[in-house]
PDB file of C-alpha atoms and ligand atoms in Angstrom:
ATOM      1  CA  MET M   1     -54.089 -49.764 -24.412  1.00 37.00           C
ATOM      2  CA  ILE M   2     -51.161 -48.455 -25.069  1.00 40.00           C
ATOM      3  CA  SER M   3     -50.507 -47.720 -28.804  1.00 41.00           C
ATOM      4  CA  ARG M   4     -46.227 -48.734 -28.924  1.00 39.00           C
ATOM      5  CA  ARG M   5     -45.841 -45.226 -30.252  1.00 42.00           C
ATOM      6  CA  LYS M   6     -47.599 -43.155 -27.646  1.00 41.00           C
ATOM      7  CA  LEU M   7     -45.101 -45.433 -25.711  1.00 39.00           C
ATOM      8  CA  LEU M   8     -41.853 -44.080 -27.375  1.00 38.00           C
ATOM      9  CA  ALA M   9     -43.199 -40.670 -27.043  1.00 40.00           C
ATOM     10  CA  SER M  10     -43.624 -40.826 -23.381  1.00 43.00           C
ATOM     11  CA  ALA M  11     -40.600 -42.453 -22.718  1.00 42.00           C
ATOM     12  CA  ALA M  12     -38.751 -39.706 -24.640  1.00 41.00           C
ATOM     13  CA  ALA M  13     -40.847 -37.382 -22.316  1.00 42.00           C
ATOM     14  CA  THR M  14     -39.526 -38.789 -19.839  1.00 43.00           C
ATOM     15  CA  ALA M  15     -35.763 -39.054 -20.644  1.00 42.00           C
ATOM     16  CA  VAL M  16     -36.345 -34.704 -21.155  1.00 40.00           C
ATOM     17  CA  LEU M  17     -37.660 -34.531 -18.837  1.00 42.00           C
ATOM     18  CA  SER M  18     -35.086 -36.177 -16.173  1.00 43.00           C
ATOM     19  CA  ARG M  19     -31.940 -35.496 -17.827  1.00 41.00           C
ATOM     20  CA  LEU M  20     -33.068 -31.371 -17.195  1.00 42.00           C
ATOM     21  CA  ASN M  21     -33.915 -33.215 -13.428  1.00 44.00           C
ATOM     22  CA  ILE M  22     -37.402 -32.249 -13.426  1.00 48.00           C
ATOM     23  CA  THR M  23     -40.531 -34.790 -12.855  1.00 51.00           C
ATOM     24  CA  LYS M  24     -43.843 -35.062 -13.514  1.00 53.00           C
ATOM     25  CA  SER M  25     -46.230 -34.241 -10.800  1.00 51.00           C
ATOM     26  CA  PHE M  26     -48.838 -35.245 -11.867  1.00 53.00           C
ATOM     27  CA  ALA M  27     -47.445 -39.043 -11.841  1.00 45.00           C
ATOM     28  CA  ALA M  28     -47.020 -40.790  -8.278  1.00 53.00           C
ATOM     29  CA  GLN M  29     -47.164 -37.468  -5.716  1.00 63.00           C
ATOM     30  CA  PRO M  30     -43.740 -37.651  -3.188  1.00 64.00           C
ATOM     31  CA  LYS M  31     -45.283 -39.338  -0.297  1.00 72.00           C
ATOM     32  CA  PRO M  32     -46.747 -36.334   2.064  1.00 74.00           C
ATOM     33  CA  GLN M  33     -45.030 -35.157   4.682  1.00 85.00           C
ATOM     34  CA  VAL M  34     -43.371 -32.069   7.014  1.00 88.00           C
ATOM     35  CA  PRO M  35     -41.909 -29.426   6.256  1.00 96.00           C
ATOM     36  CA  LEU M  36     -42.420 -28.280   3.129  1.00 97.00           C
ATOM     37  CA  ILE M  37     -40.755 -25.150   0.692  1.00 98.00           C
ATOM     38  CA  ILE M  38     -42.883 -25.127  -2.612  1.00 98.00           C
ATOM     39  CA  SER M  39     -42.672 -22.666  -5.269  1.00 98.00           C
ATOM     40  CA  THR M  40     -43.504 -21.291  -8.389  1.00 96.00           C
ATOM     41  CA  TRP M  41     -41.184 -22.004 -10.793  1.00 93.00           C
ATOM     42  CA  ASN M  42     -38.212 -23.163 -11.188  1.00 91.00           C
ATOM     43  CA  ASN M  43     -36.391 -21.342  -7.825  1.00 90.00           C
ATOM     44  CA  ARG M  44     -34.153 -23.988  -6.196  1.00 94.00           C
ATOM     45  CA  GLY M  45     -31.753 -21.150  -4.448  1.00 95.00           C
ATOM     46  CA  ALA M  46     -35.230 -20.281  -3.016  1.00 97.00           C
ATOM     47  CA  ASN M  47     -36.036 -23.109  -1.672  1.00 97.00           C
ATOM     48  CA  GLU M  48     -33.051 -23.820  -0.107  1.00 97.00           C
ATOM     49  CA  ALA M  49     -32.777 -21.102   1.277  1.00 98.00           C
ATOM     50  CA  GLY M  50     -36.006 -21.544   2.976  1.00 98.00           C
ATOM     51  CA  TRP M  51     -35.825 -25.452   3.527  1.00 97.00           C
ATOM     52  CA  ALA M  52     -32.348 -23.748   5.128  1.00 96.00           C
ATOM     53  CA  ILE M  53     -34.793 -22.475   7.974  1.00 98.00           C
ATOM     54  CA  LEU M  54     -37.113 -26.195   8.027  1.00 97.00           C
ATOM     55  CA  ASN M  55     -34.574 -28.171   8.847  1.00 96.00           C
ATOM     56  CA  LYS M  56     -33.728 -26.224  11.269  1.00 96.00           C
ATOM     57  CA  LYS M  57     -37.175 -26.440  13.035  1.00 97.00           C
ATOM     58  CA  GLY M  58     -37.762 -22.648  11.986  1.00 98.00           C
ATOM     59  CA  ARG M  59     -40.589 -20.708  11.507  1.00 98.00           C
ATOM     60  CA  ALA M  60     -42.529 -21.480   7.796  1.00 98.00           C
ATOM     61  CA  LEU M  61     -43.192 -17.156   7.672  1.00 98.00           C
ATOM     62  CA  ASP M  62     -38.517 -17.001   8.516  1.00 98.00           C
ATOM     63  CA  ALA M  63     -38.565 -19.329   5.153  1.00 98.00           C
ATOM     64  CA  VAL M  64     -41.214 -18.254   2.877  1.00 98.00           C
ATOM     65  CA  GLU M  65     -39.579 -13.827   3.365  1.00 98.00           C
ATOM     66  CA  ALA M  66     -36.045 -16.060   2.813  1.00 98.00           C
ATOM     67  CA  ALA M  67     -37.059 -17.747   0.026  1.00 98.00           C
ATOM     68  CA  ALA M  68     -38.356 -15.012  -1.051  1.00 98.00           C
ATOM     69  CA  ARG M  69     -35.659 -12.241  -0.697  1.00 98.00           C
ATOM     70  CA  VAL M  70     -33.529 -14.835  -3.780  1.00 97.00           C
ATOM     71  CA  PRO M  71     -34.835 -13.806  -6.282  1.00 96.00           C
ATOM     72  CA  GLU M  72     -35.649  -9.986  -5.752  1.00 97.00           C
ATOM     73  CA  ALA M  73     -31.587  -9.628  -5.414  1.00 97.00           C
ATOM     74  CA  ASP M  74     -30.597 -11.875  -8.004  1.00 96.00           C
ATOM     75  CA  PRO M  75     -30.225  -9.350 -11.205  1.00 95.00           C
ATOM     76  CA  LYS M  76     -30.767 -12.126 -13.350  1.00 93.00           C
ATOM     77  CA  ASP M  77     -34.571 -12.601 -12.452  1.00 92.00           C
ATOM     78  CA  THR M  78     -36.974 -10.322 -14.921  1.00 91.00           C
ATOM     79  CA  SER M  79     -39.843 -10.654 -13.417  1.00 93.00           C
ATOM     80  CA  VAL M  80     -38.649  -9.622  -9.257  1.00 95.00           C
ATOM     81  CA  GLY M  81     -36.770  -7.000  -7.594  1.00 96.00           C
ATOM     82  CA  TYR M  82     -33.450  -6.120  -8.899  1.00 96.00           C
ATOM     83  CA  GLY M  83     -32.986  -6.222 -12.286  1.00 96.00           C
ATOM     84  CA  GLY M  84     -36.569  -6.571 -12.897  1.00 95.00           C
ATOM     85  CA  LEU M  85     -38.337  -5.108 -16.309  1.00 94.00           C
ATOM     86  CA  PRO M  86     -39.882  -1.583 -15.617  1.00 95.00           C
ATOM     87  CA  ASP M  87     -43.341   0.088 -16.637  1.00 94.00           C
ATOM     88  CA  ARG M  88     -43.702   1.177 -19.857  1.00 93.00           C
ATOM     89  CA  ASP M  89     -41.942   4.626 -18.571  1.00 96.00           C
ATOM     90  CA  GLY M  90     -38.808   2.518 -17.128  1.00 97.00           C
ATOM     91  CA  HIS M  91     -39.728   2.579 -13.161  1.00 98.00           C
ATOM     92  CA  VAL M  92     -39.142  -1.045 -11.467  1.00 98.00           C
ATOM     93  CA  THR M  93     -42.230  -0.498  -9.390  1.00 98.00           C
ATOM     94  CA  LEU M  94     -42.166  -4.029  -6.779  1.00 98.00           C
ATOM     95  CA  ASP M  95     -45.598  -5.842  -5.262  1.00 98.00           C
ATOM     96  CA  ALA M  96     -45.800  -8.260  -2.544  1.00 98.00           C
ATOM     97  CA  CYS M  97     -47.339  -9.516   0.039  1.00 98.00           C
ATOM     98  CA  ILE M  98     -46.754 -12.638   3.196  1.00 99.00           C
ATOM     99  CA  MET M  99     -48.465 -13.899   5.352  1.00 98.00           C
ATOM    100  CA  ASP M 100     -48.576 -16.453   8.141  1.00 98.00           C
ATOM    101  CA  GLU M 101     -50.399 -19.315  10.538  1.00 98.00           C
ATOM    102  CA  LYS M 102     -52.205 -16.377  12.276  1.00 98.00           C
ATOM    103  CA  GLY M 103     -54.109 -15.480   9.545  1.00 98.00           C
ATOM    104  CA  ARG M 104     -51.608 -11.419   9.456  1.00 98.00           C
ATOM    105  CA  ALA M 105     -50.621 -10.231   6.258  1.00 98.00           C
ATOM    106  CA  GLY M 106     -48.847  -7.288   4.802  1.00 98.00           C
ATOM    107  CA  SER M 107     -48.488  -6.066   1.562  1.00 98.00           C
ATOM    108  CA  VAL M 108     -46.307  -3.350  -0.441  1.00 98.00           C
ATOM    109  CA  THR M 109     -47.940  -2.126  -3.582  1.00 98.00           C
ATOM    110  CA  PHE M 110     -46.358   0.299  -7.102  1.00 98.00           C
ATOM    111  CA  MET M 111     -43.165   0.559  -4.225  1.00 98.00           C
ATOM    112  CA  GLU M 112     -39.626   2.023  -5.978  1.00 98.00           C
ATOM    113  CA  ASN M 113     -36.094   1.652  -4.743  1.00 98.00           C
ATOM    114  CA  ILE M 114     -36.403  -0.807  -2.256  1.00 98.00           C
ATOM    115  CA  MET M 115     -34.862  -4.257  -3.236  1.00 98.00           C
ATOM    116  CA  HIS M 116     -36.612  -6.407  -1.048  1.00 98.00           C
ATOM    117  CA  ALA M 117     -40.664  -5.667  -1.031  1.00 98.00           C
ATOM    118  CA  ILE M 118     -41.088  -8.616   0.723  1.00 98.00           C
ATOM    119  CA  SER M 119     -39.438  -7.786   4.103  1.00 99.00           C
ATOM    120  CA  VAL M 120     -40.899  -4.113   3.783  1.00 99.00           C
ATOM    121  CA  ALA M 121     -44.203  -6.903   3.298  1.00 99.00           C
ATOM    122  CA  ARG M 122     -43.356  -8.119   6.324  1.00 99.00           C
ATOM    123  CA  ALA M 123     -42.857  -5.088   8.718  1.00 98.00           C
ATOM    124  CA  VAL M 124     -46.262  -3.618   7.059  1.00 99.00           C
ATOM    125  CA  MET M 125     -47.408  -6.421   8.930  1.00 98.00           C
ATOM    126  CA  GLU M 126     -45.339  -6.669  12.590  1.00 98.00           C
ATOM    127  CA  LYS M 127     -44.975  -2.771  12.991  1.00 98.00           C
ATOM    128  CA  THR M 128     -48.159  -1.152  11.237  1.00 98.00           C
ATOM    129  CA  PRO M 129     -52.578  -1.219  11.721  1.00 98.00           C
ATOM    130  CA  HIS M 130     -52.616  -1.713   7.758  1.00 98.00           C
ATOM    131  CA  VAL M 131     -52.477  -4.648   5.789  1.00 98.00           C
ATOM    132  CA  MET M 132     -51.931  -2.767   2.512  1.00 98.00           C
ATOM    133  CA  LEU M 133     -49.290   0.638   1.517  1.00 98.00           C
ATOM    134  CA  ALA M 134     -48.083   1.432  -1.683  1.00 98.00           C
ATOM    135  CA  GLY M 135     -46.322   4.225  -3.668  1.00 98.00           C
ATOM    136  CA  GLU M 136     -44.480   6.573  -1.389  1.00 98.00           C
ATOM    137  CA  GLY M 137     -46.472   5.422   1.247  1.00 98.00           C
ATOM    138  CA  ALA M 138     -44.269   1.900   1.260  1.00 98.00           C
ATOM    139  CA  TYR M 139     -41.711   3.497   0.071  1.00 98.00           C
ATOM    140  CA  GLN M 140     -40.998   6.243   3.564  1.00 98.00           C
ATOM    141  CA  PHE M 141     -42.130   3.833   5.305  1.00 98.00           C
ATOM    142  CA  ALA M 142     -38.952   1.313   4.433  1.00 98.00           C
ATOM    143  CA  LEU M 143     -37.135   3.818   4.458  1.00 98.00           C
ATOM    144  CA  ALA M 144     -38.510   4.851   7.811  1.00 98.00           C
ATOM    145  CA  ASN M 145     -38.078   0.703   8.984  1.00 98.00           C
ATOM    146  CA  GLY M 146     -34.099   0.985   8.016  1.00 98.00           C
ATOM    147  CA  PHE M 147     -34.055   0.069   4.852  1.00 98.00           C
ATOM    148  CA  LYS M 148     -31.524   1.605   1.531  1.00 98.00           C
ATOM    149  CA  LYS M 149     -33.088   3.169  -1.589  1.00 98.00           C
ATOM    150  CA  GLU M 150     -31.576   1.390  -4.501  1.00 98.00           C
ATOM    151  CA  ASN M 151     -31.575   1.704  -8.474  1.00 98.00           C
ATOM    152  CA  LEU M 152     -33.625  -1.726  -9.381  1.00 98.00           C
ATOM    153  CA  LEU M 153     -33.349  -1.039 -12.708  1.00 98.00           C
ATOM    154  CA  THR M 154     -30.355  -3.141 -13.711  1.00 98.00           C
ATOM    155  CA  GLU M 155     -28.130  -2.454 -17.724  1.00 98.00           C
ATOM    156  CA  ASN M 156     -30.217  -5.205 -19.402  1.00 96.00           C
ATOM    157  CA  ALA M 157     -33.557  -3.945 -18.390  1.00 96.00           C
ATOM    158  CA  LYS M 158     -32.907  -0.905 -19.604  1.00 97.00           C
ATOM    159  CA  LYS M 159     -32.128  -1.889 -22.780  1.00 97.00           C
ATOM    160  CA  ALA M 160     -34.503  -3.771 -23.000  1.00 93.00           C
ATOM    161  CA  TRP M 161     -36.803  -1.356 -22.069  1.00 94.00           C
ATOM    162  CA  GLU M 162     -35.333   0.269 -24.753  1.00 95.00           C
ATOM    163  CA  ASP M 163     -35.361  -2.473 -27.285  1.00 93.00           C
ATOM    164  CA  TRP M 164     -38.975  -1.889 -26.133  1.00 90.00           C
ATOM    165  CA  LYS M 165     -40.175   1.193 -26.628  1.00 90.00           C
ATOM    166  CA  LYS M 166     -39.179   1.222 -30.488  1.00 90.00           C
ATOM    167  CA  GLU M 167     -42.035  -0.479 -31.374  1.00 85.00           C
ATOM    168  CA  SER M 168     -44.418   0.372 -27.837  1.00 82.00           C
ATOM    169  CA  LYS M 169     -47.021  -2.210 -28.587  1.00 74.00           C
ATOM    170  CA  TYR M 170     -49.249  -0.480 -25.754  1.00 60.00           C
ATOM    171  CA  LYS M 171     -50.834  -4.461 -25.116  1.00 64.00           C
ATOM    172  CA  PRO M 172     -48.081  -6.302 -22.528  1.00 53.00           C
ATOM    173  CA  VAL M 173     -46.608  -9.638 -23.973  1.00 56.00           C
ATOM    174  CA  ILE M 174     -47.735 -12.787 -21.665  1.00 53.00           C
ATOM    175  CA  ASN M 175     -44.594 -15.015 -22.295  1.00 50.00           C
ATOM    176  CA  ILE M 176     -46.534 -18.269 -22.461  1.00 44.00           C
ATOM    177  CA  GLU M 177     -43.783 -20.336 -21.369  1.00 44.00           C
ATOM    178  CA  ARG M 178     -41.972 -18.394 -18.293  1.00 54.00           C
ATOM    179  CA  HIS M 179     -42.521 -16.459 -15.915  1.00 62.00           C
ATOM    180  CA  ASP M 180     -40.344 -15.882 -12.606  1.00 73.00           C
ATOM    181  CA  THR M 181     -42.957 -14.459 -10.315  1.00 84.00           C
ATOM    182  CA  ILE M 182     -42.010 -15.708  -6.919  1.00 94.00           C
ATOM    183  CA  GLY M 183     -44.898 -17.710  -5.511  1.00 98.00           C
ATOM    184  CA  VAL M 184     -43.456 -19.688  -2.500  1.00 98.00           C
ATOM    185  CA  LEU M 185     -45.815 -20.931   0.490  1.00 98.00           C
ATOM    186  CA  ALA M 186     -44.218 -23.535   2.792  1.00 98.00           C
ATOM    187  CA  ILE M 187     -45.317 -25.818   6.267  1.00 98.00           C
ATOM    188  CA  ASP M 188     -43.078 -25.694   9.365  1.00 97.00           C
ATOM    189  CA  ALA M 189     -42.398 -28.514  11.148  1.00 95.00           C
ATOM    190  CA  LYS M 190     -45.138 -27.244  13.667  1.00 95.00           C
ATOM    191  CA  ASN M 191     -47.806 -27.279  11.036  1.00 95.00           C
ATOM    192  CA  ASP M 192     -47.457 -24.324  10.796  1.00 97.00           C
ATOM    193  CA  LEU M 193     -48.239 -22.689   6.456  1.00 98.00           C
ATOM    194  CA  SER M 194     -47.043 -19.715   5.678  1.00 98.00           C
ATOM    195  CA  GLY M 195     -47.214 -17.892   1.802  1.00 98.00           C
ATOM    196  CA  ALA M 196     -44.832 -15.170   0.599  1.00 98.00           C
ATOM    197  CA  CYS M 197     -45.361 -13.526  -3.197  1.00 98.00           C
ATOM    198  CA  THR M 198     -42.958 -11.395  -4.915  1.00 98.00           C
ATOM    199  CA  THR M 199     -42.929  -9.226  -8.198  1.00 97.00           C
ATOM    200  CA  SER M 200     -42.010  -6.693 -10.459  1.00 96.00           C
ATOM    201  CA  GLY M 201     -45.502  -7.635 -12.285  1.00 94.00           C
ATOM    202  CA  LEU M 202     -45.821  -7.213 -15.422  1.00 91.00           C
ATOM    203  CA  ALA M 203     -42.475  -6.257 -17.981  1.00 90.00           C
ATOM    204  CA  PHE M 204     -43.872  -2.513 -19.763  1.00 91.00           C
ATOM    205  CA  LYS M 205     -47.595  -2.766 -17.693  1.00 92.00           C
ATOM    206  CA  MET M 206     -49.202   0.857 -17.706  1.00 93.00           C
ATOM    207  CA  ARG M 207     -47.571   2.526 -14.564  1.00 96.00           C
ATOM    208  CA  GLY M 208     -49.656   2.628 -11.517  1.00 97.00           C
ATOM    209  CA  ARG M 209     -50.918  -0.977 -13.096  1.00 96.00           C
ATOM    210  CA  VAL M 210     -51.290  -2.848  -9.971  1.00 97.00           C
ATOM    211  CA  GLY M 211     -51.365  -7.061 -10.857  1.00 96.00           C
ATOM    212  CA  ASP M 212     -52.193 -10.014  -7.740  1.00 97.00           C
ATOM    213  CA  SER M 213     -49.216 -10.615  -6.259  1.00 98.00           C
ATOM    214  CA  PRO M 214     -49.498  -8.042  -3.532  1.00 98.00           C
ATOM    215  CA  ILE M 215     -53.731  -8.597  -3.707  1.00 98.00           C
ATOM    216  CA  LEU M 216     -54.339 -11.042  -0.301  1.00 98.00           C
ATOM    217  CA  GLY M 217     -56.432 -13.773  -1.951  1.00 98.00           C
ATOM    218  CA  ALA M 218     -55.534 -14.077  -5.658  1.00 98.00           C
ATOM    219  CA  GLY M 219     -51.608 -13.570  -5.686  1.00 98.00           C
ATOM    220  CA  LEU M 220     -51.910 -15.956  -1.931  1.00 98.00           C
ATOM    221  CA  TYR M 221     -53.627 -17.114   0.625  1.00 98.00           C
ATOM    222  CA  ILE M 222     -52.847 -18.968   3.896  1.00 98.00           C
ATOM    223  CA  ASP M 223     -55.655 -20.151   6.096  1.00 98.00           C
ATOM    224  CA  ASN M 224     -53.585 -22.413   8.782  1.00 98.00           C
ATOM    225  CA  GLU M 225     -56.460 -24.520   9.114  1.00 97.00           C
ATOM    226  CA  ILE M 226     -57.163 -25.582   5.869  1.00 98.00           C
ATOM    227  CA  GLY M 227     -53.996 -25.071   3.556  1.00 98.00           C
ATOM    228  CA  GLY M 228     -52.314 -21.928   0.782  1.00 98.00           C
ATOM    229  CA  ALA M 229     -52.618 -21.341  -2.040  1.00 98.00           C
ATOM    230  CA  CYS M 230     -50.046 -19.200  -4.685  1.00 98.00           C
ATOM    231  CA  ALA M 231     -50.522 -17.261  -8.688  1.00 97.00           C
ATOM    232  CA  THR M 232     -49.018 -16.625 -11.456  1.00 95.00           C
ATOM    233  CA  GLY M 233     -48.895 -15.492 -14.801  1.00 93.00           C
ATOM    234  CA  LEU M 234     -51.286 -12.556 -15.887  1.00 93.00           C
ATOM    235  CA  GLY M 235     -52.826 -10.943 -12.868  1.00 94.00           C
ATOM    236  CA  GLU M 236     -56.048  -9.243 -13.806  1.00 94.00           C
ATOM    237  CA  THR M 237     -57.859 -12.651 -15.074  1.00 95.00           C
ATOM    238  CA  VAL M 238     -56.014 -13.747 -11.344  1.00 97.00           C
ATOM    239  CA  MET M 239     -57.844 -10.621  -9.752  1.00 97.00           C
ATOM    240  CA  ARG M 240     -61.467 -11.066 -11.208  1.00 97.00           C
ATOM    241  CA  ALA M 241     -60.757 -14.981  -9.947  1.00 97.00           C
ATOM    242  CA  VAL M 242     -59.655 -14.335  -6.868  1.00 98.00           C
ATOM    243  CA  SER M 243     -57.543 -17.758  -7.467  1.00 98.00           C
ATOM    244  CA  SER M 244     -55.440 -18.450  -3.903  1.00 98.00           C
ATOM    245  CA  PHE M 245     -58.877 -17.505  -2.091  1.00 98.00           C
ATOM    246  CA  LEU M 246     -60.564 -19.577  -4.126  1.00 98.00           C
ATOM    247  CA  VAL M 247     -58.535 -23.001  -4.088  1.00 98.00           C
ATOM    248  CA  VAL M 248     -58.683 -22.656   0.165  1.00 98.00           C
ATOM    249  CA  GLU M 249     -62.228 -22.547  -0.131  1.00 98.00           C
ATOM    250  CA  LEU M 250     -61.974 -25.702  -2.244  1.00 98.00           C
ATOM    251  CA  MET M 251     -59.882 -26.785  -0.271  1.00 98.00           C
ATOM    252  CA  ARG M 252     -61.948 -26.796   2.608  1.00 98.00           C
ATOM    253  CA  GLN M 253     -64.848 -28.197   1.099  1.00 98.00           C
ATOM    254  CA  GLY M 254     -62.797 -31.570   1.026  1.00 97.00           C
ATOM    255  CA  LYS M 255     -60.837 -31.243  -2.367  1.00 98.00           C
ATOM    256  CA  THR M 256     -57.529 -31.847  -2.773  1.00 97.00           C
ATOM    257  CA  PRO M 257     -55.141 -29.297  -3.392  1.00 98.00           C
ATOM    258  CA  GLN M 258     -54.348 -31.224  -7.287  1.00 98.00           C
ATOM    259  CA  GLN M 259     -58.637 -30.817  -7.673  1.00 98.00           C
ATOM    260  CA  ALA M 260     -58.907 -27.285  -6.082  1.00 98.00           C
ATOM    261  CA  CYS M 261     -55.951 -26.162  -8.519  1.00 98.00           C
ATOM    262  CA  GLU M 262     -57.482 -27.829 -11.355  1.00 98.00           C
ATOM    263  CA  GLU M 263     -60.926 -26.279 -10.538  1.00 98.00           C
ATOM    264  CA  ALA M 264     -60.028 -23.283  -9.730  1.00 98.00           C
ATOM    265  CA  ILE M 265     -58.243 -22.790 -13.394  1.00 98.00           C
ATOM    266  CA  ARG M 266     -61.568 -24.336 -14.605  1.00 98.00           C
ATOM    267  CA  ARG M 267     -63.210 -21.409 -12.872  1.00 98.00           C
ATOM    268  CA  LEU M 268     -61.212 -18.721 -14.068  1.00 98.00           C
ATOM    269  CA  VAL M 269     -60.617 -19.621 -17.649  1.00 97.00           C
ATOM    270  CA  LYS M 270     -64.578 -19.933 -18.335  1.00 96.00           C
ATOM    271  CA  LYS M 271     -64.417 -16.508 -16.970  1.00 94.00           C
ATOM    272  CA  THR M 272     -61.826 -15.408 -19.171  1.00 94.00           C
ATOM    273  CA  PRO M 273     -62.567 -16.197 -23.198  1.00 95.00           C
ATOM    274  CA  GLU M 274     -58.590 -15.033 -24.129  1.00 92.00           C
ATOM    275  CA  TYR M 275     -57.166 -17.056 -21.760  1.00 93.00           C
ATOM    276  CA  LYS M 276     -55.067 -19.476 -25.444  1.00 92.00           C
ATOM    277  CA  ASP M 277     -53.411 -15.730 -24.926  1.00 89.00           C
ATOM    278  CA  LEU M 278     -52.077 -16.141 -21.321  1.00 90.00           C
ATOM    279  CA  GLN M 279     -50.640 -18.022 -18.483  1.00 92.00           C
ATOM    280  CA  VAL M 280     -52.212 -18.920 -15.450  1.00 95.00           C
ATOM    281  CA  GLY M 281     -50.251 -21.310 -12.895  1.00 95.00           C
ATOM    282  CA  ILE M 282     -51.410 -22.012  -9.705  1.00 98.00           C
ATOM    283  CA  LEU M 283     -49.688 -23.741  -6.324  1.00 98.00           C
ATOM    284  CA  ALA M 284     -51.937 -25.316  -3.506  1.00 98.00           C
ATOM    285  CA  VAL M 285     -50.001 -27.076  -0.411  1.00 98.00           C
ATOM    286  CA  ASN M 286     -53.011 -28.604   2.472  1.00 97.00           C
ATOM    287  CA  ARG M 287     -51.894 -28.818   6.133  1.00 94.00           C
ATOM    288  CA  ALA M 288     -51.219 -32.921   5.757  1.00 93.00           C
ATOM    289  CA  GLY M 289     -48.078 -32.016   3.135  1.00 95.00           C
ATOM    290  CA  GLU M 290     -49.931 -32.860  -0.257  1.00 96.00           C
ATOM    291  CA  HIS M 291     -49.792 -30.250  -1.923  1.00 97.00           C
ATOM    292  CA  GLY M 292     -50.936 -29.302  -6.044  1.00 98.00           C
ATOM    293  CA  ALA M 293     -49.756 -27.193  -9.157  1.00 98.00           C
ATOM    294  CA  TYR M 294     -51.600 -26.495 -12.503  1.00 98.00           C
ATOM    295  CA  SER M 295     -52.224 -24.325 -15.150  1.00 96.00           C
ATOM    296  CA  ILE M 296     -53.578 -22.772 -18.423  1.00 95.00           C
ATOM    297  CA  HIS M 297     -51.162 -23.825 -20.809  1.00 92.00           C
ATOM    298  CA  LYS M 298     -47.991 -26.662 -20.545  1.00 91.00           C
ATOM    299  CA  GLY M 299     -45.273 -24.819 -19.731  1.00 89.00           C
ATOM    300  CA  PHE M 300     -45.522 -23.763 -15.391  1.00 92.00           C
ATOM    301  CA  ASN M 301     -42.511 -25.846 -13.157  1.00 94.00           C
ATOM    302  CA  TYR M 302     -42.515 -24.825  -9.012  1.00 96.00           C
ATOM    303  CA  THR M 303     -39.889 -26.243  -7.116  1.00 97.00           C
ATOM    304  CA  LEU M 304     -41.265 -28.465  -4.758  1.00 97.00           C
ATOM    305  CA  SER M 305     -38.305 -29.083  -0.937  1.00 96.00           C
ATOM    306  CA  LEU M 306     -39.455 -32.371   1.131  1.00 91.00           C
ATOM    307  CA  GLY M 307     -36.636 -34.832   2.953  1.00 89.00           C
ATOM    308  CA  ASN M 308     -33.997 -32.837   1.975  1.00 82.00           C
ATOM    309  CA  GLU M 309     -34.111 -33.220  -1.297  1.00 92.00           C
ATOM    310  CA  THR M 310     -35.466 -30.133  -4.452  1.00 95.00           C
ATOM    311  CA  LYS M 311     -36.594 -30.865  -7.650  1.00 95.00           C
ATOM    312  CA  VAL M 312     -38.684 -29.056 -10.240  1.00 96.00           C
ATOM    313  CA  HIS M 313     -41.018 -30.784 -11.220  1.00 96.00           C
ATOM    314  CA  GLU M 314     -43.430 -30.061 -13.872  1.00 95.00           C
ATOM    315  CA  ALA M 315     -47.436 -28.934 -13.809  1.00 96.00           C
ATOM    316  CA  ASP M 316     -49.973 -30.624 -15.647  1.00 97.00           C
ATOM    317  CA  HIS M 317     -52.107 -27.962 -17.715  1.00 97.00           C
ATOM    318  CA  PHE M 318     -55.820 -27.575 -19.171  1.00 97.00           C
ATOM    319  CA  ILE M 319     -55.091 -26.774 -22.506  1.00 96.00           C
ATOM    320  CA  LYS M 320     -54.048 -30.174 -23.826  1.00 92.00           C
TER     321      LYS M 320
HETATM  322  C1  LIG P   1     -48.473 -10.004 -12.387  1.00 87.33           C
HETATM  323  N1  LIG P   1     -48.684 -12.552 -11.637  1.00 87.33           N
HETATM  324  O1  LIG P   1     -47.955  -8.887 -11.925  1.00 87.33           O
HETATM  325  C2  LIG P   1     -48.221 -10.468 -11.817  1.00 87.33           C
HETATM  326  C3  LIG P   1     -46.854 -11.422 -13.058  1.00 87.33           C
HETATM  327  C4  LIG P   1     -45.990 -13.308 -13.117  1.00 87.33           C
HETATM  328  O2  LIG P   1     -44.688 -14.322 -13.339  1.00 87.33           O
HETATM  329  O3  LIG P   1     -47.258 -13.767 -12.230  1.00 87.33           O
HETATM  330  N2  LIG P   1     -45.138 -12.992 -13.998  1.00 87.33           N
HETATM  331  O4  LIG P   1     -49.615 -10.232 -12.854  1.00 87.33           O
END
């Protein structure tokens, strides 16, 4: 029997969540339906941009690109694009990838001075015989394809870097409560899937460091026959566990998106002795429009839009 104290605590928690307009994902999931768009963290504006496309029977690929461009242009978002925190030498370097319903993919990594890394990734997919371009090559490709050179280091990000330099702790500090990197998955009215992931990576990372976000199978994976998955958090662990590909394969074996996310986090935790000091969150959808979300620590949330409603949900987590 549930004790009165537990009942009151849970009622209080639900009241707080509902004031914040956040629902618990692990309490009754909404009925599966398409189209839908789902993204990591509280990314309402991004989802709304994607939803506007899906709602007019647009393509999932266009929806995920439009969604990813929103935080990329937002100077207040310190983990993505313009306003992203720089590496320890003061350079904002971007990672992004995109994957469509045909299994085609494009990616850029360690790219500087171009705001919309996701659109460059899409151009790599659509205009080159390659999947990934890095650094100067990605930058030159972007310029040649009409993207503008921009300074992505805002005054606020510069100040945060200057403050960080006073101590220059070598190890990047992982905020286990909140990141803003966007991984986004969409299913359109034709039941086709696409996904995108874009980030400026870990704040004050080593120059040249690349995380999971532009790596297919790690930060993002789509298989139109099965579903899609994306990850956020400490990229080093996600790369070692190839988490997004794993989630899709687990769904192929019959797991629901929620079961697949939970299993992928359990496997990642097993391989990561220091898992208590870091956060990873994973999202998944299957073709039926069911979704799943799971993280190591409490505090991972995600934004789901379907049936003209956009809501932020709190994900279930491994450490209780
Ligand atoms: C990275 N996974 O570069 C990214 C960081 C992230 O929210 O997700 N931040 O490791």
